[in-house]
Structures are given as C-alpha cells and as structure tokens.
Coordinates of C-alpha atoms and ligand atoms in Angstrom, one line a residue:
M795 CA 56.7 5.1 15.2
N796 CA 56.0 8.4 15.1
S797 CA 58.0 10.0 11.9
P798 CA 58.6 13.6 10.8
A799 CA 55.7 15.2 9.0
R800 CA 56.4 15.1 5.1
K801 CA 54.3 16.0 2.2
A802 CA 53.5 11.9 0.3
L803 CA 53.8 12.8 -4.0
V804 CA 52.3 10.2 -5.7
S805 CA 52.4 10.0 -9.4
C806 CA 48.9 10.8 -11.4
K807 CA 48.3 10.4 -14.8
S808 CA 45.4 13.2 -15.9
G809 CA 42.1 10.9 -16.8
P810 CA 39.7 12.0 -19.2
A811 CA 37.4 15.4 -18.8
T812 CA 34.1 15.1 -18.7
D813 CA 30.4 16.3 -18.0
F814 CA 29.7 14.6 -14.9
I815 CA 31.2 12.1 -12.2
V816 CA 28.8 10.0 -10.9
I817 CA 30.5 8.0 -7.5
G818 CA 28.3 4.7 -6.8
C819 CA 26.8 2.3 -8.4
G820 CA 23.5 1.6 -5.7
I821 CA 19.9 2.7 -7.5
A822 CA 20.9 6.6 -6.4
G823 CA 24.1 6.7 -8.2
L824 CA 22.1 4.7 -11.1
R825 CA 19.2 6.7 -11.2
A826 CA 21.2 9.7 -11.5
A827 CA 23.7 8.6 -14.3
I828 CA 20.4 7.5 -16.0
E829 CA 19.4 11.1 -15.9
L830 CA 22.3 12.8 -16.2
A831 CA 23.3 10.7 -20.0
R832 CA 20.4 13.0 -21.3
Y833 CA 22.7 15.9 -21.3
G834 CA 26.0 15.1 -21.4
H835 CA 29.0 12.3 -20.7
V836 CA 29.0 10.7 -17.2
V837 CA 32.0 8.8 -16.6
M838 CA 30.7 6.3 -13.7
V839 CA 33.0 5.4 -11.2
T840 CA 32.5 2.8 -8.8
K841 CA 35.5 0.5 -6.4
G842 CA 34.6 -3.2 -7.2
S843 CA 32.3 -4.6 -9.1
P844 CA 29.1 -2.0 -9.8
L845 CA 27.3 -5.3 -8.1
E846 CA 28.2 -4.4 -5.0
S847 CA 26.0 -1.8 -3.7
S848 CA 23.7 -1.7 -0.2
S849 CA 20.8 -1.6 -3.0
M850 CA 21.2 -4.8 -4.7
Y851 CA 20.9 -6.6 -1.2
A852 CA 17.4 -4.9 0.1
Q853 CA 14.8 -7.0 0.8
G854 CA 11.6 -5.7 2.2
G855 CA 10.7 -3.4 -0.2
V856 CA 9.6 0.1 -1.3
A857 CA 7.2 1.9 0.3
V858 CA 4.8 3.9 -1.1
A859 CA 1.7 5.7 -1.3
L860 CA 0.2 3.8 -4.5
N861 CA -2.6 1.5 -2.7
E862 CA -6.4 2.7 -2.9
E863 CA -6.7 3.2 1.5
D864 CA -3.7 5.1 0.8
D865 CA -1.8 8.9 0.3
V866 CA 0.4 10.6 0.5
H867 CA -0.3 13.1 3.6
L868 CA -0.2 9.7 5.5
H869 CA 2.9 8.5 4.3
F870 CA 4.5 11.8 4.8
S871 CA 3.2 11.9 8.5
D872 CA 4.5 8.0 8.6
T873 CA 8.0 9.2 7.8
M874 CA 7.7 12.3 10.1
K875 CA 6.5 10.5 12.8
A876 CA 9.1 7.4 12.7
G877 CA 11.9 10.3 12.4
H878 CA 10.1 11.8 15.4
Q879 CA 9.6 15.1 14.0
L880 CA 12.8 15.6 13.6
G881 CA 12.9 15.5 10.2
Q882 CA 12.7 18.0 7.4
E883 CA 9.2 18.5 6.1
Q884 CA 9.8 20.1 2.4
A885 CA 11.9 16.4 2.3
A886 CA 9.7 14.4 3.7
K887 CA 6.9 16.3 1.1
V888 CA 9.0 15.2 -1.8
L889 CA 9.3 12.1 -1.6
V890 CA 6.6 10.8 -0.5
E891 CA 4.8 13.2 -3.9
D892 CA 7.8 12.4 -6.6
G893 CA 8.1 8.8 -5.1
P894 CA 4.9 7.4 -7.2
E895 CA 6.3 9.0 -10.4
R896 CA 9.4 6.9 -10.0
I897 CA 8.1 3.7 -9.7
Q898 CA 5.8 3.8 -12.0
E899 CA 8.6 4.6 -14.3
L900 CA 10.0 1.5 -13.0
V901 CA 7.4 -0.5 -14.3
S902 CA 7.6 1.2 -17.8
W903 CA 11.6 0.4 -17.9
G904 CA 10.8 -3.7 -17.0
T905 CA 10.7 -3.8 -13.1
Q906 CA 8.2 -6.7 -12.0
F907 CA 7.3 -5.8 -8.8
D908 CA 4.7 -8.7 -7.2
T909 CA 1.3 -8.5 -8.0
V910 CA -1.8 -9.9 -6.8
D911 CA -4.6 -10.0 -9.4
G912 CA -3.0 -7.5 -11.2
K913 CA -2.1 -4.9 -8.6
F914 CA 0.8 -4.6 -6.8
A915 CA 1.3 -6.9 -3.8
F916 CA 1.2 -4.5 -0.4
T917 CA 2.7 -5.6 2.7
K918 CA 2.8 -3.6 6.2
E919 CA 5.8 -2.4 7.8
G920 CA 7.1 -1.3 11.5
A921 CA 5.1 2.0 12.6
H922 CA 3.2 2.3 8.8
S923 CA -0.2 3.5 9.1
R924 CA -1.4 1.6 6.0
S925 CA -0.1 -1.3 3.9
R926 CA 2.0 0.8 1.3
I927 CA 5.4 -1.8 0.7
I928 CA 5.7 -3.6 -2.6
R929 CA 8.3 -6.0 -3.7
A930 CA 10.1 -7.6 -5.9
R931 CA 11.0 -11.9 -6.0
G932 CA 9.1 -12.2 -2.4
D933 CA 12.1 -10.9 -0.8
A934 CA 14.5 -9.5 -4.0
T935 CA 13.5 -6.0 -4.5
G936 CA 16.9 -4.3 -4.6
D937 CA 18.2 -6.6 -6.6
E938 CA 15.3 -6.1 -8.8
I939 CA 15.2 -3.1 -9.1
V940 CA 19.2 -2.6 -9.9
R941 CA 19.0 -5.3 -12.6
V942 CA 16.5 -2.8 -14.2
L943 CA 18.6 0.7 -13.8
L944 CA 21.8 -1.0 -14.7
S945 CA 20.2 -2.4 -18.0
Q946 CA 18.4 1.3 -18.9
A947 CA 22.4 3.3 -17.9
R948 CA 24.2 0.3 -20.1
Q949 CA 22.1 1.6 -22.8
H950 CA 23.2 5.1 -23.0
P951 CA 26.4 5.3 -24.8
T952 CA 27.2 8.5 -22.8
I953 CA 27.9 6.7 -19.6
T954 CA 31.7 5.2 -19.7
W955 CA 32.2 2.7 -16.6
L956 CA 35.5 3.0 -14.3
D957 CA 34.7 0.0 -12.3
H958 CA 37.2 -1.4 -9.8
H959 CA 38.9 2.1 -9.1
F960 CA 38.5 3.6 -5.7
S961 CA 37.4 7.0 -5.3
I962 CA 40.2 8.4 -2.8
D963 CA 39.4 12.2 -2.8
L964 CA 37.6 14.6 -4.3
L965 CA 39.6 17.8 -6.4
M966 CA 38.8 21.3 -5.5
T967 CA 40.1 24.3 -7.8
D968 CA 39.2 27.9 -6.5
G969 CA 36.6 26.6 -4.2
R970 CA 34.0 24.2 -6.4
C971 CA 34.5 20.6 -6.9
S972 CA 36.2 19.8 -10.2
G973 CA 37.1 16.2 -9.8
V974 CA 38.4 13.2 -8.2
L975 CA 41.0 11.7 -7.6
V976 CA 40.9 7.8 -8.5
F977 CA 43.2 4.7 -7.6
D978 CA 43.1 1.3 -10.4
E979 CA 42.3 -1.2 -7.9
A980 CA 43.9 -3.7 -11.2
T981 CA 47.3 -1.7 -11.9
G982 CA 47.8 0.4 -8.6
D983 CA 47.9 3.9 -10.7
Y984 CA 46.3 6.8 -10.0
L985 CA 43.9 9.0 -11.9
T986 CA 43.0 12.7 -11.9
L987 CA 39.0 12.8 -13.5
S988 CA 37.9 16.3 -14.2
S989 CA 34.3 17.4 -14.4
T990 CA 31.6 20.4 -14.1
A991 CA 29.8 18.6 -11.4
V992 CA 30.4 15.5 -9.0
V993 CA 27.4 13.3 -8.0
L994 CA 28.2 11.5 -4.5
A995 CA 26.3 8.0 -4.3
T996 CA 28.5 5.8 -2.4
G997 CA 26.1 4.7 0.2
G998 CA 26.4 4.2 4.0
A999 CA 29.1 3.4 6.3
G1000 CA 27.8 -0.2 8.2
Q1001 CA 31.2 -1.5 7.9
I1002 CA 32.6 0.5 10.7
Y1003 CA 30.4 -1.7 13.1
S1004 CA 31.3 -5.5 13.7
R1005 CA 27.3 -6.5 13.2
T1006 CA 26.1 -5.0 10.1
S1007 CA 23.8 -6.1 7.7
N1008 CA 25.7 -4.0 5.2
P1009 CA 27.9 -5.3 2.6
A1010 CA 31.7 -5.4 2.7
S1011 CA 31.7 -2.2 0.1
A1012 CA 30.0 0.1 2.8
T1013 CA 32.9 2.4 4.4
G1014 CA 31.7 5.2 4.3
D1015 CA 34.0 6.9 1.6
G1016 CA 31.6 10.0 0.6
M1017 CA 31.4 11.1 3.7
G1018 CA 35.2 11.2 4.4
M1019 CA 36.1 12.6 0.9
A1020 CA 33.2 15.4 1.1
Y1021 CA 34.3 15.8 4.5
R1022 CA 37.9 16.5 4.1
A1023 CA 36.8 18.5 0.9
G1024 CA 35.4 20.7 3.7
A1025 CA 31.8 19.1 3.4
T1026 CA 29.6 19.6 6.7
L1027 CA 28.5 16.6 7.9
V1028 CA 25.4 16.3 9.7
D1029 CA 22.9 14.3 12.1
L1030 CA 25.4 11.3 11.8
E1031 CA 25.0 10.7 16.0
F1032 CA 21.3 8.8 14.1
V1033 CA 22.8 5.5 13.2
Q1034 CA 20.0 2.5 12.3
F1035 CA 20.4 -0.7 14.1
H1036 CA 17.8 -3.1 12.1
P1037 CA 16.4 -4.9 14.7
T1038 CA 16.6 -8.8 13.4
S1039 CA 19.9 -9.9 12.0
L1040 CA 20.8 -13.7 12.4
F1041 CA 22.8 -14.2 15.1
L1042 CA 25.2 -17.5 14.7
P1043 CA 28.7 -17.7 14.9
S1044 CA 28.7 -19.3 11.7
S1045 CA 27.7 -17.2 10.0
P1046 CA 27.4 -12.9 8.8
P1047 CA 24.6 -11.0 10.5
F1048 CA 22.8 -11.8 7.0
L1049 CA 19.4 -9.2 7.4
L1050 CA 15.8 -10.9 7.9
S1051 CA 13.7 -8.3 6.8
E1052 CA 11.0 -6.4 8.9
T1053 CA 8.6 -7.4 5.8
M1054 CA 8.6 -10.7 8.1
R1055 CA 7.0 -9.2 11.4
G1056 CA 5.1 -7.5 8.4
E1057 CA 3.5 -10.5 7.2
G1058 CA 2.7 -11.6 11.1
G1059 CA 6.4 -12.8 12.5
L1060 CA 6.8 -13.2 16.3
L1061 CA 9.5 -12.2 18.3
R1062 CA 10.5 -14.3 21.2
N1063 CA 12.9 -14.9 24.1
R1064 CA 14.8 -17.8 25.2
K1065 CA 11.9 -18.8 27.4
G1066 CA 9.6 -18.5 23.7
D1067 CA 7.6 -15.9 25.9
L1068 CA 6.5 -12.7 23.4
F1069 CA 7.6 -9.7 24.9
M1070 CA 7.1 -6.8 22.2
K1071 CA 3.6 -5.6 23.9
Q1072 CA 5.7 -4.9 27.1
Y1073 CA 7.8 -2.1 24.9
H1074 CA 5.0 -0.5 22.4
P1075 CA 1.2 -1.1 21.6
A1076 CA 2.7 -2.1 18.3
A1077 CA 4.1 -4.4 19.2
E1078 CA 6.5 -6.6 17.2
L1079 CA 5.1 -3.4 14.0
A1080 CA 6.5 -0.7 16.4
P1081 CA 9.0 1.8 15.2
R1082 CA 12.8 0.0 13.8
D1083 CA 14.2 1.7 16.8
I1084 CA 12.1 1.2 19.7
V1085 CA 12.2 -2.9 18.7
A1086 CA 15.9 -2.7 18.0
R1087 CA 16.5 -1.8 21.6
A1088 CA 13.4 -3.3 23.1
I1089 CA 15.3 -6.7 21.7
W1090 CA 18.7 -5.0 23.2
S1091 CA 16.9 -4.9 26.9
E1092 CA 15.1 -8.1 26.4
M1093 CA 18.9 -9.4 25.9
A1094 CA 20.1 -7.9 28.9
A1095 CA 17.2 -9.0 31.0
T1096 CA 17.8 -12.6 30.0
R1097 CA 21.2 -12.8 29.8
S1098 CA 21.2 -13.8 26.4
R1099 CA 22.8 -13.2 22.8
H1100 CA 20.0 -13.4 21.0
M1101 CA 16.0 -13.4 20.8
Y1102 CA 14.4 -15.0 18.4
L1103 CA 12.0 -14.5 15.2
D1104 CA 9.9 -17.1 14.9
V1105 CA 7.6 -17.7 11.3
T1106 CA 6.8 -21.1 11.3
H1107 CA 2.6 -20.5 12.4
L1108 CA 2.9 -19.0 8.6
G1109 CA 2.7 -22.0 6.9
S1110 CA 5.8 -23.6 4.7
T1111 CA 4.4 -23.2 1.1
F1112 CA 3.9 -19.5 2.4
I1113 CA 7.3 -18.5 3.9
R1114 CA 9.1 -20.0 0.8
N1115 CA 7.2 -18.2 -2.0
R1116 CA 7.0 -15.1 0.4
F1117 CA 11.1 -15.4 1.4
P1118 CA 12.7 -17.4 -1.2
T1119 CA 16.2 -15.9 -0.3
I1120 CA 15.9 -15.8 3.5
Y1121 CA 14.1 -19.6 3.9
T1122 CA 17.7 -20.8 1.0
T1123 CA 20.3 -18.4 3.4
C1124 CA 19.0 -19.7 6.6
L1125 CA 18.8 -23.4 5.1
R1126 CA 22.2 -22.7 4.0
F1127 CA 23.4 -22.3 7.8
D1128 CA 21.2 -25.1 8.8
I1129 CA 18.3 -23.5 10.0
D1130 CA 15.0 -24.1 8.4
I1131 CA 12.9 -21.2 9.6
T1132 CA 9.9 -23.1 8.3
E1133 CA 10.2 -25.2 11.5
E1134 CA 12.9 -23.6 13.9
W1135 CA 12.6 -19.9 15.5
I1136 CA 15.5 -17.9 14.1
P1137 CA 18.2 -16.5 16.5
V1138 CA 18.4 -12.6 15.7
S1139 CA 20.2 -9.8 17.5
P1140 CA 20.2 -6.1 15.7
S1141 CA 22.9 -4.8 13.5
A1142 CA 23.9 -1.6 12.1
H1143 CA 21.9 -0.9 9.1
Y1144 CA 21.5 2.5 7.6
M1145 CA 23.4 6.0 8.6
M1146 CA 20.4 8.8 8.7
G1147 CA 22.1 11.2 8.6
G1148 CA 25.5 12.2 6.2
I1149 CA 26.9 15.0 3.9
Q1150 CA 24.3 18.5 4.3
T1151 CA 22.6 18.4 0.9
N1152 CA 19.5 20.7 0.6
I1153 CA 16.1 18.8 -1.7
G1154 CA 17.8 19.6 -4.5
G1155 CA 20.8 17.1 -3.7
A1156 CA 23.4 20.2 -3.6
T1157 CA 25.8 20.5 -1.2
G1158 CA 27.4 23.4 0.5
I1159 CA 30.3 22.8 -1.9
P1160 CA 29.8 24.4 -5.6
G1161 CA 29.8 21.7 -7.7
L1162 CA 29.7 18.8 -5.6
F1163 CA 25.5 17.0 -5.3
A1164 CA 24.8 13.8 -3.0
A1165 CA 22.1 11.1 -3.0
G1166 CA 21.1 8.3 -1.2
E1167 CA 22.5 6.6 2.1
V1168 CA 25.7 8.9 1.6
A1169 CA 23.5 12.2 2.0
C1170 CA 21.3 13.6 4.4
N1171 CA 18.6 15.9 2.8
G1172 CA 16.7 15.9 6.7
V1173 CA 14.0 13.3 5.3
H1174 CA 14.9 10.7 7.9
G1175 CA 15.1 12.6 11.0
A1176 CA 16.1 10.7 14.2
N1177 CA 14.3 7.4 12.4
R1178 CA 14.1 6.3 9.2
L1179 CA 11.3 4.4 8.4
A1180 CA 11.1 1.0 6.7
S1181 CA 10.9 0.7 3.3
N1182 CA 11.8 4.5 2.8
S1183 CA 15.6 4.5 1.5
L1184 CA 15.1 3.0 -2.1
L1185 CA 12.6 5.6 -2.8
E1186 CA 14.8 7.8 -1.3
G1187 CA 17.7 6.9 -4.1
L1188 CA 15.2 6.9 -6.7
V1189 CA 13.2 10.4 -5.6
F1190 CA 17.2 12.3 -5.2
G1191 CA 18.6 10.5 -7.1
V1192 CA 16.8 12.3 -10.4
R1193 CA 16.5 15.4 -8.0
A1194 CA 20.9 15.6 -7.5
A1195 CA 21.4 14.8 -11.5
Q1196 CA 18.9 17.8 -12.4
S1197 CA 20.7 20.5 -10.3
A1198 CA 23.8 19.2 -11.8
M1199 CA 23.3 19.5 -15.0
D1200 CA 22.8 23.4 -13.9
T1201 CA 26.1 23.4 -13.7
K1202 CA 26.5 22.2 -17.1
T1203 CA 28.0 25.7 -18.4
A1204 CA 30.6 25.6 -15.6
R1205 CA 34.2 25.3 -17.2
T1206 CA 35.3 22.1 -16.9
L1207 CA 39.0 22.6 -15.3
P1208 CA 41.8 19.9 -16.4
H1209 CA 44.5 18.5 -13.7
P1210 CA 47.6 18.2 -15.7
T1211 CA 49.3 17.8 -12.5
N1212 CA 51.6 14.4 -12.7
D1213 CA 52.8 14.8 -9.0
L1214 CA 50.0 15.3 -6.9
P1215 CA 50.8 15.8 -2.8
L1216 CA 47.9 13.7 -0.9
W1217 CA 48.5 14.5 2.6
T1218 CA 50.7 15.7 5.0
T1219 CA 51.6 12.3 6.7
G1220 CA 53.5 11.3 9.4
I1221 CA 53.3 7.0 8.1
I1222 CA 54.2 7.0 4.7
S1223 CA 52.7 3.2 4.7
R1224 CA 51.5 0.3 6.7
T1225 CA 51.4 -3.1 6.3
T1226 CA 48.0 -5.0 5.1
E1227 CA 47.9 -6.8 7.8
D1228 CA 48.2 -3.6 10.5
V1229 CA 45.4 -2.0 8.4
E1230 CA 43.3 -5.1 8.5
K1231 CA 43.7 -5.6 12.4
I1232 CA 43.3 -1.3 12.5
R1233 CA 40.0 -2.0 10.4
S1234 CA 38.9 -5.3 13.0
S1235 CA 39.4 -2.9 16.1
L1236 CA 37.1 -0.2 14.9
R1237 CA 34.8 -2.4 13.6
R1238 CA 34.5 -3.3 17.7
L1239 CA 35.2 -0.2 19.1
M1240 CA 32.5 1.3 17.7
W1241 CA 29.9 -2.0 18.3
G1242 CA 31.0 -1.6 22.2
K1243 CA 30.9 1.8 22.5
I1244 CA 28.9 3.9 19.5
G1245 CA 26.3 1.3 19.6
L1246 CA 22.4 0.9 20.3
V1247 CA 23.3 2.2 23.4
R1248 CA 26.0 4.4 24.5
T1249 CA 27.0 6.8 27.2
G1250 CA 29.5 9.8 27.4
E1251 CA 32.2 7.6 29.1
S1252 CA 32.2 5.4 26.2
L1253 CA 32.0 7.8 23.7
V1254 CA 34.9 10.1 25.3
S1255 CA 37.0 6.7 25.6
A1256 CA 36.5 5.9 22.0
L1257 CA 37.0 9.6 20.8
A1258 CA 40.1 9.3 22.4
Q1259 CA 41.5 6.0 20.3
L1260 CA 39.4 7.0 17.0
H1261 CA 42.0 10.2 17.2
R1262 CA 45.3 8.1 17.7
W1263 CA 44.3 6.0 14.8
E1264 CA 43.4 9.8 12.7
R1265 CA 46.7 10.6 13.3
T1266 CA 48.8 7.5 12.0
M1267 CA 46.3 6.6 9.3
R1268 CA 47.3 9.3 6.5
G1269 CA 48.4 7.4 3.5
P1270 CA 49.3 7.0 0.5
F1271 CA 48.8 3.3 1.2
H1272 CA 48.8 1.6 -2.4
N1273 CA 45.9 -0.5 -1.8
R1274 CA 42.1 -0.1 -1.6
A1275 CA 41.8 -1.3 1.9
G1276 CA 44.3 1.1 3.6
Y1277 CA 42.0 4.0 1.9
E1278 CA 38.8 2.1 3.3
V1279 CA 40.1 2.6 7.2
K1280 CA 40.8 5.7 6.5
N1281 CA 37.1 6.8 5.9
M1282 CA 36.0 4.6 8.6
I1283 CA 38.3 5.6 11.1
Q1284 CA 37.4 9.5 10.0
V1285 CA 33.5 8.5 9.8
G1286 CA 33.7 7.2 12.8
R1287 CA 35.0 9.8 14.7
C1288 CA 32.6 12.4 13.1
I1289 CA 29.8 9.9 14.4
T1290 CA 30.9 10.2 18.0
E1291 CA 31.5 13.2 18.2
A1292 CA 27.9 14.3 17.4
A1293 CA 26.8 11.4 19.7
L1294 CA 29.1 13.0 22.6
W1295 CA 27.6 16.4 21.9
R1296 CA 24.0 15.1 21.6
E1297 CA 22.8 14.8 25.2
N1298 CA 19.2 13.2 24.8
S1299 CA 17.8 10.0 23.9
L1300 CA 16.1 10.7 20.0
G1301 CA 15.0 7.8 17.8
A1302 CA 17.7 5.7 16.4
H1303 CA 20.3 8.0 19.2
F1304 CA 20.4 6.3 23.3
R1305 CA 22.4 7.7 26.2
A1306 CA 22.1 5.5 28.8
D1307 CA 23.4 9.3 30.9
F1308 CA 21.1 10.9 28.8
P1309 CA 17.9 9.3 28.4
D1310 CA 15.5 12.0 28.2
K1311 CA 13.8 12.2 24.7
K1312 CA 13.6 16.4 24.2
G1313 CA 15.3 18.8 27.2
R1314 CA 16.3 22.4 25.5
G1315 CA 17.6 22.5 22.3
W1316 CA 16.4 19.2 21.5
K1317 CA 15.6 20.0 17.5
T1318 CA 18.8 21.1 16.7
H1319 CA 21.3 19.2 14.7
S1320 CA 24.3 18.4 14.7
Q1321 CA 26.9 19.7 12.0
L1322 CA 30.6 19.0 11.5
Q1323 CA 32.7 20.5 9.1
Q1324 CA 36.7 20.2 8.7
I1325 CA 38.0 23.4 7.1
P1326 CA 39.4 22.7 3.9
E1327 CA 42.9 21.6 3.0
Q1328 CA 43.8 21.1 6.4
H1329 CA 44.1 17.2 5.6
S1330 CA 46.3 16.9 8.6
S1331 CA 46.8 17.4 12.2
D1332 CA 44.3 20.0 12.6
Q1333 CA 40.6 19.1 12.4
Q1334 CA 38.0 21.6 13.0
T1335 CA 34.6 20.8 14.1
G1336 CA 31.8 23.1 15.0
K1337 CA 28.4 22.4 15.7
V1338 CA 25.8 25.2 15.2
G1339 CA 22.1 25.1 15.7
Ligands
LIG145 C1 14.1 -5.0 5.7 O1 14.0 -5.7 4.9 O2 14.1 -4.9 6.5 C2 15.0 -3.3 5.0 C3 14.0 -2.9 4.5 C4 14.9 -1.1 5.0 O3 15.7 -1.3 5.6 O4 14.1 0.0 4.7

C-alpha cells in the first residue's frame, strides 16, 4: 500500500486577515468571542453548524456556589477531592471564584435558569457536599445557555461567522501561531486565515470511543492541530466515563443525567438488587469514576451487558417535569421511564486532559490560546466533578479571550501562498469507505483496549495498531471525514501513550496491572509534545514531571 513519500500540495486561497480567530462554537468559544468582539474583529470558525457542539447537549446543569448553605471554599475542596488532589489549586480557585459572576452575567443576558420561589432551584450530584447544581428547562441546560450566548454573539457586528469550515492545521510564522488553514465543507476549497491570536475551543474527543455521550463532532480536532503545531498535551490518560447512558441495541448511548441520581434515582443489577453501597458509602452519589467502575464490575460479576437506573419511585408527574428531554427521548425508544427501569452502561464522556494552558488560557505557543474541554489548565485533576464543565467553559473562555487581547498589538502576518505544502505523505488519498472503516475500527479498539480498565498488554497492542493507522492517514483528503479520522487516530495514540506511561490507578485512569492509587511520583503529569514542523514520520514524545 505504501507509495514513496512526497510533498502533497493543495491549492489555497488567502482569506481575510483578522484580529482574532475563535475555533469552536460551544460555550467556551462563544463566551470568548463575545469578550474579544469588544476589542477587535473576530472570525468565528466552526465545522458544521454552530448548533453541533457538546455544550448544546449538556443536561444536568452548572455547579456554582450560589446557594445560601454553600460557599466557594466548599466548591473548591469538592473539586480538588473529586480530582484526587491531582488538580491545580490555582485553576480550581479561579473556577469557583469567577463562577458566580459568570452565572449572574448569563442571567442578565436572559438565561432562564429554573427557580423555586424566585430563587435558583439547586440539585445535588455525585461528590458534591452541597446542593449547588442549577439547571434550565429541567434537563436542557446546555441548550438554554448556548441559545443566549449565540444571540449575544450574533448582535456583535465585529464577529464574522464561518460555519461549515473545518480547521485543518494552525499556521505558524516564526514560532508563533499566525492563523489557521481551513477547508470549506461546501466547495472543497482551502483557505488560509491570518490573525494576531487564535483561541481553540473545539471541545473533546469522545467520538474516538464506540460508546460515547458526545455528539458526532467531538473528534479531537483542536488537540490534533495544537499537537502538530508543537503544543504540549497533558493528562490525556484521564478520560471520564459517564456511568449512565442508555444501553439499547437500537439507540446511541444517550446520556441519562447524573441529576437523575441526584434526585433519588437508584442503580440496580439484573436481579434488581441495589449494589452501590458495596462500592462506596455515598452509593449512587459517589464520585463519577467510582460509580462508572462499580457498574463495570457489576456487569462483569453478573455477566450482563448493562445495569438499570430506576427512577420509577419518583412519580410520573415529577419525572416528566424534571427530565422532559430524557423522558421523551427514552419514550421514542419504547421505554417509559416513569414505569420501567432504564438499561444503562458507561460511555466516554469528557477529557480531563488536553492542551496545556495556564490559568489565562495561554498555551506554550505564542498567539495560541485554548479554553473548555480542549484545554487542560489542571482544574479537573484525575476526575472532573459533575457539572463543572459548563462553568469551566464560561470562566476560562473569558480568561483566554482576555489573554488573547494582549496580543492584539502583534502584527497580523498574511499567508499569501497559493500552494501550501501540507504534509509529507505516504498515501495521497483514501476512499470514503476506507476512512469510515478506520473510524469504526478505531472506535472499537479504543473502547476495548483503552477504556475503563486498561492493562499494559492491551495498551501496547493498541499502540502498534494506532501507529500503523497514523502512518497511512496523512492526507490531503478533500473531505471533512478524512481530517477528522486523522485527528481521532492521533489523539487516540496520545491517550494510549499517556495511559501506558502512568503505572498507577488514579481517578478515571485504571490499570488492572497497577491497581495501586499512589505509587512513587503519582503527582507527575503526563506530557506529550511533537517537535514542530515534523508532521511526518518522526513523532517525538516526551514526558516530564
Ligand atoms: C450529567 O448531566 O450527568 C452530565 C453533566 C456533566 O457532565 O457534568
């Protein structure tokens, strides 16, 4: 199959030069763009439609210390504890302290959070010591926040929208990020966009797993791009598996919010027995990593492909009002959750690791910033506290924008090139069928070998296959799918390397061959970096403490 390595050239048009480029239309990207629009011109780039982000699907809510019985210190200590003390204290502090202001701002912009007697309606979730989760329309919190942020952003004349444009690679000039190469999904044209700063807010990579709560767009594009440009990826071994997503042969693994357990939902095995007390004193409200692995163990012990979530005792009216999206979605799959137990099993949900940033969203590359799930400022440690992610997008979206503004004086460097060498490539193109076959095999490989439970053996064999795929998936592809799968393979390979390197079991990362939690050096973070401009065969990875 291998053809001689040669430079692949694609014909590019020069797009407009702008002050700022924001890539990704979820909560972090929108919030960053709104901030940046006050200071300059912003081009908002997104693959597909702006309504395809993971944020849109967030059900449970936003954790924020606004309840009278709560305070930011408690929220901080719950965040650190859930993260197994691996998180960065400074980042967690910023999250909980900036959080209340970000929420009040959303309210002032018209976000309708659910209330009781004129006050926020608070719920509890796993590992929270207080009721501090606020929500909108029962279980449509992400949708409501995105609605408001999109409408705010659309009012800014300084924001230009570039939907259905896939960002392929970051452009680098003299060691700084100077723009992005994009692919127009409608015309197949390539376009270079120049800017003084780029904010990556492309979300996570759940799609690399065959069972995931994430939408089809979560293919690790930002992590792939940043890695190829020389940024450091950190803590990638920590992939959060949500304990409860719908398990039906006929349905995708639709998320069943943790707030269902927060409101009293129970987990039962195939005999109908409650089992969570055997795993943790907080039972159904134990930290997410513990509940997910308990379900996994119980599935193995009872030779079942799923467990059950039982909310029937909560009452039909309450369930339909409190969880309208979940109720109607399950009904569409012939499950009436007011009367039946729901078959559930874990699914890949959230990446704690990502592009290394400081608390201002700055990456190690001048001109490049990152916020939201794509970034890792250390706030989540080894396991994210439930409902901290929407808050993170808001808080660090603003912070990344504020840091990006400081670069505005830097000169925008245009990229007038017509033919842009993309990659040294072995195989110029693959058929769509090839690409989809690899996508599906990759997702099964990641689920089977780098899932909730890993071993050195499973990781080594997966790594060999990932390297093989990586060598043959270089492009150019002339369609979005090829570029996505290339990113998925690269991020999958990086997760596998990080998981192989971490020889202990902490938070979301569990090694059956190294079950101890805290061996020597457990606080060291995995770091992966590729030497810039080596987009071809010589991947360099380094891990330092
Ligand atoms: C959920 O509603 O269970 C998901 C919320 C989160 O991931 O924090």
